[in-house]
Short mmCIF file of C-alpha atoms in Angstrom, two decimals:
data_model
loop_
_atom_site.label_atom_id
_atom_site.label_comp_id
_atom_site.label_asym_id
_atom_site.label_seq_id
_atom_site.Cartn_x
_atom_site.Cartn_y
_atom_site.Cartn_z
CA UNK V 1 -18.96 -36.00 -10.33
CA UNK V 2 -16.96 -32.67 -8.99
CA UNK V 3 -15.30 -30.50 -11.44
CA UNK V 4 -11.65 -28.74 -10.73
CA UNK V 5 -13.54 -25.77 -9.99
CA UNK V 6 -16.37 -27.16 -7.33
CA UNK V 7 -12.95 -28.82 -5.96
CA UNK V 8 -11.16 -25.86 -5.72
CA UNK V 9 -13.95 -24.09 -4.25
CA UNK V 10 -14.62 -26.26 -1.65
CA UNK V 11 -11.18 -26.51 -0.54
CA UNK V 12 -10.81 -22.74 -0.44
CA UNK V 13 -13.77 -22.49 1.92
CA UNK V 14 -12.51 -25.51 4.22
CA UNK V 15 -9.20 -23.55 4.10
CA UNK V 16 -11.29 -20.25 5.55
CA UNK V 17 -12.99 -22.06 7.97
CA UNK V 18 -10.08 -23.54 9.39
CA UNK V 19 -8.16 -20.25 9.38
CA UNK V 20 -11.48 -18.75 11.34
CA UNK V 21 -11.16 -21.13 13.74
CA UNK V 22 -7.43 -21.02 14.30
CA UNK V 23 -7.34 -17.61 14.88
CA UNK V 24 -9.95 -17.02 17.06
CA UNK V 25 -8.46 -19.44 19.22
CA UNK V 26 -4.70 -17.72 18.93
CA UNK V 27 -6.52 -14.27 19.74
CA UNK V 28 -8.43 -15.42 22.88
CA UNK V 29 -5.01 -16.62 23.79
CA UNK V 30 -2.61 -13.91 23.76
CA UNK V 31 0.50 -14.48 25.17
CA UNK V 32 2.49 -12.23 27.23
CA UNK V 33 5.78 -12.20 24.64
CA UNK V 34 6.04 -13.30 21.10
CA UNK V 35 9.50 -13.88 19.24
CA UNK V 36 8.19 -10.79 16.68
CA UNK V 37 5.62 -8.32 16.54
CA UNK V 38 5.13 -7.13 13.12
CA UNK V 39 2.56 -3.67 13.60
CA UNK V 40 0.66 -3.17 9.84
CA UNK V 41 -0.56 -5.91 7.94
CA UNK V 42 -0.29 -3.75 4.66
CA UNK V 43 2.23 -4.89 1.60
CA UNK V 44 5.17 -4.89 3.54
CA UNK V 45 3.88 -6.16 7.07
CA UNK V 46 2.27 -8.86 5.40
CA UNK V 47 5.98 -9.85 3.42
CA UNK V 48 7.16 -9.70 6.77
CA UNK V 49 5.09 -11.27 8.85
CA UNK V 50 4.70 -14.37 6.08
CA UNK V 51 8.64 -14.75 5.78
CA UNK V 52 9.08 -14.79 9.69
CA UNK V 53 6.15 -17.27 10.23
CA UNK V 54 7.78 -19.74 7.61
CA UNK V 55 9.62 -20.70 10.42
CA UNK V 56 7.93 -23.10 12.78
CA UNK V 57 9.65 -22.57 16.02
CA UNK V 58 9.33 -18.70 15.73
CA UNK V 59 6.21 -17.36 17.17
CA UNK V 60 4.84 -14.36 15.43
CA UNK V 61 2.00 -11.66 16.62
CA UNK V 62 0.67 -9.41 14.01
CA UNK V 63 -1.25 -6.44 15.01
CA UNK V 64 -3.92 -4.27 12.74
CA UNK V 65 -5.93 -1.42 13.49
CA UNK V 66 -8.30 -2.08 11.09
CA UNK V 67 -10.93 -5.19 10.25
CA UNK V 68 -10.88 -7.98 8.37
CA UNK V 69 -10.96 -7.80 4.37
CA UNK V 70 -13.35 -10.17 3.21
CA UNK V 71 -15.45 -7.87 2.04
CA UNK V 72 -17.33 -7.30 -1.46
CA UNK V 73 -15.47 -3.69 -1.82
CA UNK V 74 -12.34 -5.19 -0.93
CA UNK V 75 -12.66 -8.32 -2.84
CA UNK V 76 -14.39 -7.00 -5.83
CA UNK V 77 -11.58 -5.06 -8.04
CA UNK V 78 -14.89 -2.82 -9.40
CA UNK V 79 -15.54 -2.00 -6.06
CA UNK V 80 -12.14 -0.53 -4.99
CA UNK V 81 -13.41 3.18 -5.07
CA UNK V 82 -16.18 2.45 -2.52
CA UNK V 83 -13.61 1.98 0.08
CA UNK V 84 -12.24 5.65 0.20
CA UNK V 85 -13.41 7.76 2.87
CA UNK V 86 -14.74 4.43 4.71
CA UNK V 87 -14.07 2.78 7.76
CA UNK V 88 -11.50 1.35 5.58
CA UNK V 89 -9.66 4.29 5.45
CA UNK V 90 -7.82 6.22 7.49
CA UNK V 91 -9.40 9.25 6.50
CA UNK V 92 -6.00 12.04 6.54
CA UNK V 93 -6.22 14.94 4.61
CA UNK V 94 -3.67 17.56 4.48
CA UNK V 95 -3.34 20.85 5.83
CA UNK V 96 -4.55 24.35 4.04
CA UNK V 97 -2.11 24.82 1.42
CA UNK V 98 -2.00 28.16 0.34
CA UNK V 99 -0.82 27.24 -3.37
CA UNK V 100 -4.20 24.98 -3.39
CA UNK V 101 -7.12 28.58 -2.90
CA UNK V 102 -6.20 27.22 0.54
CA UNK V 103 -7.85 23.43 0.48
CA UNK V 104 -6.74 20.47 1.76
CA UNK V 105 -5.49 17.53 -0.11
CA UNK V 106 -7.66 13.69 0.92
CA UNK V 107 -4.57 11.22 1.65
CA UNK V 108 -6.58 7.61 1.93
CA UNK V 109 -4.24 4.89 3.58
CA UNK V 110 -5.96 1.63 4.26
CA UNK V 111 -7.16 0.74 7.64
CA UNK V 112 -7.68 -2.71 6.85
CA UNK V 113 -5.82 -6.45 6.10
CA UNK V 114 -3.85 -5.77 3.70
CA UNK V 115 -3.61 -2.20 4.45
CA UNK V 116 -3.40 0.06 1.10
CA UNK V 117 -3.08 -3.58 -0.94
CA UNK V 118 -6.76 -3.72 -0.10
CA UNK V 119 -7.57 -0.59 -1.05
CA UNK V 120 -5.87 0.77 -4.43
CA UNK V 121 -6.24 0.86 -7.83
CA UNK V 122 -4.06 -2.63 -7.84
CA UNK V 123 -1.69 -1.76 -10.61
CA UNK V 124 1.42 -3.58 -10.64
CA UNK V 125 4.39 -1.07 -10.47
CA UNK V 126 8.30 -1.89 -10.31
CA UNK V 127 10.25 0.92 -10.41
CA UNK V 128 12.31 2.63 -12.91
CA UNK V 129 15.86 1.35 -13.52
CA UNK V 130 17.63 4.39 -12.23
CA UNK V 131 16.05 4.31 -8.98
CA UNK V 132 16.91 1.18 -8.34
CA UNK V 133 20.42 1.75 -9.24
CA UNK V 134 20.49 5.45 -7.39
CA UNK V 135 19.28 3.66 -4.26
CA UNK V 136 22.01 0.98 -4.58
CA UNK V 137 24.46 3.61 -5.08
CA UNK V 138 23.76 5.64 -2.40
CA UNK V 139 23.46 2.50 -0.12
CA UNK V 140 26.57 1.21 -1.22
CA UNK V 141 25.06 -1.61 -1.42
CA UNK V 142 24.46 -3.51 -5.09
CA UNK V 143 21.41 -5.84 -3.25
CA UNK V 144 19.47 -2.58 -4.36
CA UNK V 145 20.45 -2.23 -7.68
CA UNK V 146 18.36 -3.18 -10.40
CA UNK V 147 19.74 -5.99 -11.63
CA UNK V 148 19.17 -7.48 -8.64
CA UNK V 149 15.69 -6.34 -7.95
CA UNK V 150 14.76 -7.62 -10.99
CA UNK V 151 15.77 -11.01 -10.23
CA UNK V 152 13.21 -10.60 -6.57
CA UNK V 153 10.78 -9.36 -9.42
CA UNK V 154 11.48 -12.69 -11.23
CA UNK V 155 11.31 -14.51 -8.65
CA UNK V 156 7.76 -13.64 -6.57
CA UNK V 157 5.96 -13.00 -10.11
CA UNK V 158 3.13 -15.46 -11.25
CA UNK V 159 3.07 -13.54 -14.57
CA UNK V 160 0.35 -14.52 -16.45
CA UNK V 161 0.63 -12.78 -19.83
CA UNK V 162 2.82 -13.50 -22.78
CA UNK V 163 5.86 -15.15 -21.79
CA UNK V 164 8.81 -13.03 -21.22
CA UNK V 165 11.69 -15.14 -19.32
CA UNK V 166 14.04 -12.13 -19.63
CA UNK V 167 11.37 -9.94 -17.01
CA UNK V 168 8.98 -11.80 -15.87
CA UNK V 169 8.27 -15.44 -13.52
CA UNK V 170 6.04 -17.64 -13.15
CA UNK V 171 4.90 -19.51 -10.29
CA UNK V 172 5.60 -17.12 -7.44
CA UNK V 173 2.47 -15.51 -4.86
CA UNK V 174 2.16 -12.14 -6.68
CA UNK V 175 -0.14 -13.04 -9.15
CA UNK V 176 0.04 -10.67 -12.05
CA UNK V 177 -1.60 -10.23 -15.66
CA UNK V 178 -2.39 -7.58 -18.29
CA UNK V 179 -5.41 -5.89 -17.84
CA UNK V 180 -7.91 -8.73 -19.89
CA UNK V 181 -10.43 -7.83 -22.66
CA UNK V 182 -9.74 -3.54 -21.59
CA UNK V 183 -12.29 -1.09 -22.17
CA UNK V 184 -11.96 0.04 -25.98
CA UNK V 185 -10.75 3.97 -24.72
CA UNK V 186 -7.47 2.17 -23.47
CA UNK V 187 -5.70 1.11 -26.38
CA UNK V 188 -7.13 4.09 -27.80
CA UNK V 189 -4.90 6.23 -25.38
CA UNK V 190 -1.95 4.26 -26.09
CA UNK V 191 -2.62 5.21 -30.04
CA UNK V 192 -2.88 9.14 -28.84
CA UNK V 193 0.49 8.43 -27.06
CA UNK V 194 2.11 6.78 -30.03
CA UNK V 195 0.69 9.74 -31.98
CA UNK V 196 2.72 12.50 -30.28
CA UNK V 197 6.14 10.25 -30.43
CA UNK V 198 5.68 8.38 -26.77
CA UNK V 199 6.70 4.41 -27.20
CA UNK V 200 4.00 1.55 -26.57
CA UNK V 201 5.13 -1.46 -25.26
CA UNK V 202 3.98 -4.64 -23.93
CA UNK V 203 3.46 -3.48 -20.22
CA UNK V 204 4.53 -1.03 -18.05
CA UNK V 205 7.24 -3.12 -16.74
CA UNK V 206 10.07 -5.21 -17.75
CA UNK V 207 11.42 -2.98 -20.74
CA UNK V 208 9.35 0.08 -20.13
CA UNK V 209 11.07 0.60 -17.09
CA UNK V 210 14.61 0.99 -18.42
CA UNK V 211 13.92 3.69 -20.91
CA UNK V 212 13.22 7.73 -21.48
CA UNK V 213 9.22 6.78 -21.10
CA UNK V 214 6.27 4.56 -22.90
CA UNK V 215 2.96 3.67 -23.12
CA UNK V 216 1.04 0.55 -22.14
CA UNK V 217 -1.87 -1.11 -20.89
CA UNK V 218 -1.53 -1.75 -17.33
CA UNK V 219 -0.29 -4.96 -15.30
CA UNK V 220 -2.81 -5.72 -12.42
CA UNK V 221 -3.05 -7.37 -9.61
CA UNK V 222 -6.42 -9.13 -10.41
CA UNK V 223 -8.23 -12.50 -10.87
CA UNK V 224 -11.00 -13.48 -12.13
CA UNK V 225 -12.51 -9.84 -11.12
CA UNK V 226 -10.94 -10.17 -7.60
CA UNK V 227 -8.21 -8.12 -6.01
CA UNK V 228 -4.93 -10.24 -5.25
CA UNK V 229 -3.87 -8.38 -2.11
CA UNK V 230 -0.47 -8.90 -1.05
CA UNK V 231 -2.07 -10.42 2.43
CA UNK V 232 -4.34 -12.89 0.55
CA UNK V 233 -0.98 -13.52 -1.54
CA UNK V 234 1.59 -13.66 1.25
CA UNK V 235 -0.12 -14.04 4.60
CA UNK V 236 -3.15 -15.71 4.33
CA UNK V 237 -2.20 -19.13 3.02
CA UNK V 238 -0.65 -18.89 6.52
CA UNK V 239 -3.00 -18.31 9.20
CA UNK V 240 -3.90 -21.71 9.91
CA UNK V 241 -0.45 -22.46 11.43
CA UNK V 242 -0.49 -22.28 15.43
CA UNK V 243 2.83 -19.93 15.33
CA UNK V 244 1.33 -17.13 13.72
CA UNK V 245 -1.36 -14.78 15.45
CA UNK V 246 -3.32 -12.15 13.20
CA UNK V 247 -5.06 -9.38 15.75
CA UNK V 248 -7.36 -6.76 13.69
CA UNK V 249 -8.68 -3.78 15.34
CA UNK V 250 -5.70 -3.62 17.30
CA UNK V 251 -4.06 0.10 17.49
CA UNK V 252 -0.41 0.13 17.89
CA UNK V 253 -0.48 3.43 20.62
CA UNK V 254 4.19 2.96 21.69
CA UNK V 255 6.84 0.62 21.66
CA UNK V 256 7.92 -0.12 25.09
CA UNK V 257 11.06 -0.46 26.42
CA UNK V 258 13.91 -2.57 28.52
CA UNK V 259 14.02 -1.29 32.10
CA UNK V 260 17.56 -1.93 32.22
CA UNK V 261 18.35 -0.82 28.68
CA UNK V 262 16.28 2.62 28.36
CA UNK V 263 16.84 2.35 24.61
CA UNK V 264 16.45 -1.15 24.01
CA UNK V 265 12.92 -1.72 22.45
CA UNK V 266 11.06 -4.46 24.18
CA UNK V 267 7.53 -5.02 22.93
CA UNK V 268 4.91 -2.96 21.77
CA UNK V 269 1.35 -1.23 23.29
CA UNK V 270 -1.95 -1.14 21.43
CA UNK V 271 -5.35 -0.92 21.78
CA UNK V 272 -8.12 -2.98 21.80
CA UNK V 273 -11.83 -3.02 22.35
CA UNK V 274 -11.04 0.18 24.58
CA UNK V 275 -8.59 -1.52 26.69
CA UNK V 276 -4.11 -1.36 26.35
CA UNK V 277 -2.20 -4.25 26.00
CA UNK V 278 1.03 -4.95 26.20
CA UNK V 279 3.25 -7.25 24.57
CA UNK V 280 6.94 -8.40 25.13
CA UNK V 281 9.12 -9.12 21.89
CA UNK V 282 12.22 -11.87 22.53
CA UNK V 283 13.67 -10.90 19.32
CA UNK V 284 12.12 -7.33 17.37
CA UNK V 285 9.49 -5.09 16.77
CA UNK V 286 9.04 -4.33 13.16
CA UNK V 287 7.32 -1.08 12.02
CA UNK V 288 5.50 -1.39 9.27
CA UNK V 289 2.86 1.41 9.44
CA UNK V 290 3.45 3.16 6.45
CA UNK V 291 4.50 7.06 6.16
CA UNK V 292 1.96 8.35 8.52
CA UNK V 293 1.39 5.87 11.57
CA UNK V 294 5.22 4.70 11.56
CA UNK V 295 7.17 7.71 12.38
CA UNK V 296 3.90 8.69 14.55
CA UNK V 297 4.62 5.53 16.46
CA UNK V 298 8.46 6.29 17.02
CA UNK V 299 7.32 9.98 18.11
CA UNK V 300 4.63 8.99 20.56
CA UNK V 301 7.91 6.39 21.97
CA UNK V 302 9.32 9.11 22.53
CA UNK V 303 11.80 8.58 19.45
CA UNK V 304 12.16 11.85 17.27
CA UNK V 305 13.36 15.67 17.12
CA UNK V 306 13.62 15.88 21.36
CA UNK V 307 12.57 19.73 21.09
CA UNK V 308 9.01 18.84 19.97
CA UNK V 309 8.52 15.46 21.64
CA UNK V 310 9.08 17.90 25.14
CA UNK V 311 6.73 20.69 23.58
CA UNK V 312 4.21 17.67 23.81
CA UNK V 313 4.69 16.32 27.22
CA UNK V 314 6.61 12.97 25.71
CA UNK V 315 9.86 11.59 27.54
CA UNK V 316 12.35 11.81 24.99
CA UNK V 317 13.89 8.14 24.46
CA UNK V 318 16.00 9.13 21.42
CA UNK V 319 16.87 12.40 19.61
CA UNK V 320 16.52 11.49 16.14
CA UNK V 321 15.24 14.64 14.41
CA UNK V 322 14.77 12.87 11.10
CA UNK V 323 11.74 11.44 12.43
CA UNK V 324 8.83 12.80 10.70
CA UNK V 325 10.63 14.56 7.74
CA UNK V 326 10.97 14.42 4.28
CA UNK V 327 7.49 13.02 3.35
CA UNK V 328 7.11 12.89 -0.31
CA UNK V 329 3.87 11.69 -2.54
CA UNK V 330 2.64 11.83 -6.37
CA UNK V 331 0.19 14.76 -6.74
CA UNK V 332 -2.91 13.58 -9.11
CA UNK V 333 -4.82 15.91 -11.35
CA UNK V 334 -7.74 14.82 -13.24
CA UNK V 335 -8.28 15.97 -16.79
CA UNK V 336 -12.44 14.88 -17.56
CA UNK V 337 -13.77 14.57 -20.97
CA UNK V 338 -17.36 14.42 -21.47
CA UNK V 339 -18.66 11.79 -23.29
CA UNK V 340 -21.97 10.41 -24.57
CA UNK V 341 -22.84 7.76 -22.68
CA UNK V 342 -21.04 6.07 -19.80
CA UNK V 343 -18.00 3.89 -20.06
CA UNK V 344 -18.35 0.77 -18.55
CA UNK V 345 -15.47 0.19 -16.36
CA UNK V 346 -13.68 -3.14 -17.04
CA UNK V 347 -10.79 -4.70 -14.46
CA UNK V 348 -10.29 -1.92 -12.27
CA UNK V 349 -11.80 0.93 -14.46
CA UNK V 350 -8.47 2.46 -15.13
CA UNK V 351 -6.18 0.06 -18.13
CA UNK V 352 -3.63 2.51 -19.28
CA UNK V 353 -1.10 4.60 -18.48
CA UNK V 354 1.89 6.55 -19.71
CA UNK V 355 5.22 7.85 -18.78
CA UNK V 356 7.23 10.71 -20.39
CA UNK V 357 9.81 13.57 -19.16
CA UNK V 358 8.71 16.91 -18.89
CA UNK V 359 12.63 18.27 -19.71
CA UNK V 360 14.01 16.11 -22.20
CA UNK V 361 17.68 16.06 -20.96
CA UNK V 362 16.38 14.31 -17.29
CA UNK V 363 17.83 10.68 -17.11
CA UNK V 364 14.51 9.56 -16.15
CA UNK V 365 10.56 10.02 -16.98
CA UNK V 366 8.97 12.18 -14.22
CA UNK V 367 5.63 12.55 -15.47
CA UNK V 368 2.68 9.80 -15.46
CA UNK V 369 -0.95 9.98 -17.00
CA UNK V 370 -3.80 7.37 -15.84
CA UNK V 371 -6.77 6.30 -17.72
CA UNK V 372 -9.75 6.33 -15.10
CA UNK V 373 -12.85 4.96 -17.31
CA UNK V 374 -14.92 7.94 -15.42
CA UNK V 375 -14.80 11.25 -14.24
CA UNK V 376 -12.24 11.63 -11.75
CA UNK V 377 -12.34 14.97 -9.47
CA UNK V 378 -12.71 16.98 -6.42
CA UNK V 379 -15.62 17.94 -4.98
CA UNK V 380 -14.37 21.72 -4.75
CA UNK V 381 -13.56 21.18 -8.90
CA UNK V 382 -16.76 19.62 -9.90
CA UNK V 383 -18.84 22.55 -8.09
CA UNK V 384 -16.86 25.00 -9.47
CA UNK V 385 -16.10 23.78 -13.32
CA UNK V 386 -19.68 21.90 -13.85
CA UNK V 387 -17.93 18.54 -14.48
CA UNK V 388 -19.90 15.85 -16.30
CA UNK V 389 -21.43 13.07 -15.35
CA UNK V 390 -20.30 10.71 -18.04
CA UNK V 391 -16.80 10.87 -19.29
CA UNK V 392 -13.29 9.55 -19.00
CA UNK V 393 -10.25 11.08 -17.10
CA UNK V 394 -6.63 11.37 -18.02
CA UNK V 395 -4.82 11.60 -14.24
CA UNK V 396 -1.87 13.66 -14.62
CA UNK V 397 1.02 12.73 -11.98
CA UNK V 398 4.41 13.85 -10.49
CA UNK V 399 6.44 10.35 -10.20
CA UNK V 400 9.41 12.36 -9.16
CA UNK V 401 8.13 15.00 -6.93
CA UNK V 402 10.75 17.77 -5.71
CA UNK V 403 8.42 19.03 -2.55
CA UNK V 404 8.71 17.72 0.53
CA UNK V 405 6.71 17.60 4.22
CA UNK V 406 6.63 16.93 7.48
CA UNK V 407 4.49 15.24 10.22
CA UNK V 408 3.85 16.98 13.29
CA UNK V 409 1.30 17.02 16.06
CA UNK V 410 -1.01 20.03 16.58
CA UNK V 411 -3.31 20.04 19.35
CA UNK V 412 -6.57 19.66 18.05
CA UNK V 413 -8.87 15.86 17.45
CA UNK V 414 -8.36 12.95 15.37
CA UNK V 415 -8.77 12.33 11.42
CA UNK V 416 -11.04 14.39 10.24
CA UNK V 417 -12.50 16.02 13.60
CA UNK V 418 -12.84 12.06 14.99
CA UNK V 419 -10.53 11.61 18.27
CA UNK V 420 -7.46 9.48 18.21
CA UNK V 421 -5.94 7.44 20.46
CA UNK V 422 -3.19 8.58 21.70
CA UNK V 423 -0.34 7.08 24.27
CA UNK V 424 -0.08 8.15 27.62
CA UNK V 425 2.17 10.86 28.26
CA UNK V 426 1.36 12.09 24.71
CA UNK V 427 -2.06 14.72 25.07
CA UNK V 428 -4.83 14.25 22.44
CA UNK V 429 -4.38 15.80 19.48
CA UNK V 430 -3.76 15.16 15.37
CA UNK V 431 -1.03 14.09 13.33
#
């Protein structure tokens, strides 16, 4: 007789096969104009893309540059580190920084379904209180504030830890659970927190994030040792439905636009198998390429600061100098102690973490250590500092960085010396 499990099993792999099929099918089909083209399958694309599709008479294309994601590195949460600097990723680093002895900073963004959802550390993060309610007051708009975030958070959450009804929910896609059985040097860093005056609590959410900074071990988004992407979550249980069409290895290159309304998008271009496509959109194009490929998108439209889009050669569609600005990101430091033997990494080899201020009058914490269960550096810092083999990191972060950048393109090849595609009327170069 079949148990649950077998059961389940075998009705996830009929499930697969009958998603394989359907979408080979819907990608040897392509039609000319979908209601929606969502570009980026990552967290957001797939939210999208899922919501939109819910909706039987609404066709929906989705388009990914990279491959598919059932993968051991992808699938396996141990494996997650194996995917940086792959195919999987996207490969960016930085320019020179002259703060830095002049080196360049890696900045891995998944290339991938499920785009970074596939490739991170897959800790569970909300948000602090006060951003939620800053961005809701500078919106004008109390959808953003955190009261009524939280209630989204309540609402998608399959929590599975102890049950807190005030924070937490049960029974939505986003599966979500303390870090089980954690390496013994977690809780262990929560008792050095506690030991220098920093609160522990529960998890890093629900209560944590209303306060002056804590301790915890970390919520993740793992099962059962597997990563819960947000497109195995969201999308996935959809693509055996005939209105939704998921295209990997398909490079958005430019929207397109109306003929008769210059700057009324249309559909969207992209690449694949070394030939452009086009597609028409009835209804929208939505952008969800996260802070590198998006605004690179609108710029190689020709949407963006007009003086450089003419430097480049690019018919300027819309003078939005915005476009490209204001890019902001957590710098990481790793702080390695040896130890004797090697750590075992349980979960995803990193189970605590800790917030605190680094000016005690700020309304909210700004600083953030990581556990890593390993040694956690640079190449140009372990040649130069002899770091160990065997050890354990404490990751020190900026959550509330002051710097900004910008993206621009320089005339020179793709990620990492590998050519890009690039849309005509825009020359080869980088981003």
């Amino acid at each position: 007789m079949s148990t649950n499990l077998d059961e389940a099993v075998s009705h996830g792999a009929d499930f697969t096969e009958r998603v394989r099929r359907n979408q080979r099918k819907l990608g040897a089909e392509l039609k000319p104009q979908y209601d929606f083209i969502v570009c980026g399958s990552g967290s957001s694309g797939s939210v999208v893309t899922r919501r939109l599709a819910e909706n039987a008479d609404v066709s929906v294309l989705l388009l990914e540059a990279g491959g598919p994601d059932d993968l051991p590195t992808v699938m396996r949460a141990d494996q997650w580190h194996l995917n940086l600097g792959s195919e999987r990723d996207w490969n960016f680093a930085t320019q020179p920084n002259p703060h830095l002895n002049d080196r360049t900073i890696p900045y891995s963004m998944g290339k991938v379904l499920g785009g970074g959802s596939s490739i991170n550390v897959m800790a569970w993060s909300r948000g602090h209180k006060n951003d939620w309610d800053y961005f809701a007051a500078e919106a004008g708009d109390k959808a953003w504030s955190y009261e009524s975030v939280l209630n989204i958070y309540r609402r998608i959450e399959d929590w599975h830890g102890a049950p807190d009804p005030d924070y937490r929910g049960t029974g939505g896609p986003v599966y979500v659970q303390p870090a089980p059985d954690p390496n013994p040097v977690a809780p262990a860093a929560l008792e050095g927190a506690r030991s220098v005056g920093i609160p522990t609590f529960e998890n890093q959410n629900g209560r944590m994030m209303e306060g002056p900074g804590g301790a915890s071990i970390f919520d993740l988004r793992v099962r059962d040792g597997y990563r819960q992407s947000v497109f195995r979550s969201y999308l996935f249980p959809y693509m055996d439905r005939p209105n939704l069409t998921v295209l990997t290895d398909a490079l958005v290159t430019r929207l397109t636009f109306d003929r008769l309304e210059r700057n009324r998008v249309a559909g969207a271009e992209f690449s694949n198998d070394g030939t452009l496509h086009q597609v028409g959109a009835g209804s929208e194009v939505v952008l969800s390429l996260g802070a590198i490929h998006t605004p690179k998108v609108l710029m190689q439209s020709g949407i963006g600061d007009g003086t450089e889009l003419q430097r480049h050669g690019i018919p300027v569609v819309q003078h939005l100098p915005g476009v490209g600005q204001n890019l902001q990101d957590h710098p990481l430091f790793g702080c390695v102690w040896e130890y004797r033997q090697p750590l075992p990494p349980r979960n995803n080899g990193g189970e605590a973490t800790y917030f605190c201020k680094s000016d005690p009058d700020l309304d909210t914490p700004d600083l953030q250590t990581i556990l890593g269960e390993f040694p956690m550096s640079t190449p140009e810092t372990a040649a130069r500092f002899n770091v160990p083999e065997v050890g354990w990191t404490l990751g020190g972060g900026v959550v509330r960085p002051a710097a900004t950048a910008r993206l621009r393109r320089s005339a020179c090849a793709g990620p990492r010396g590998r050519a890009c595609p690039a849309a005509p009327g825009c020359r080869s170069g980088r981003w």
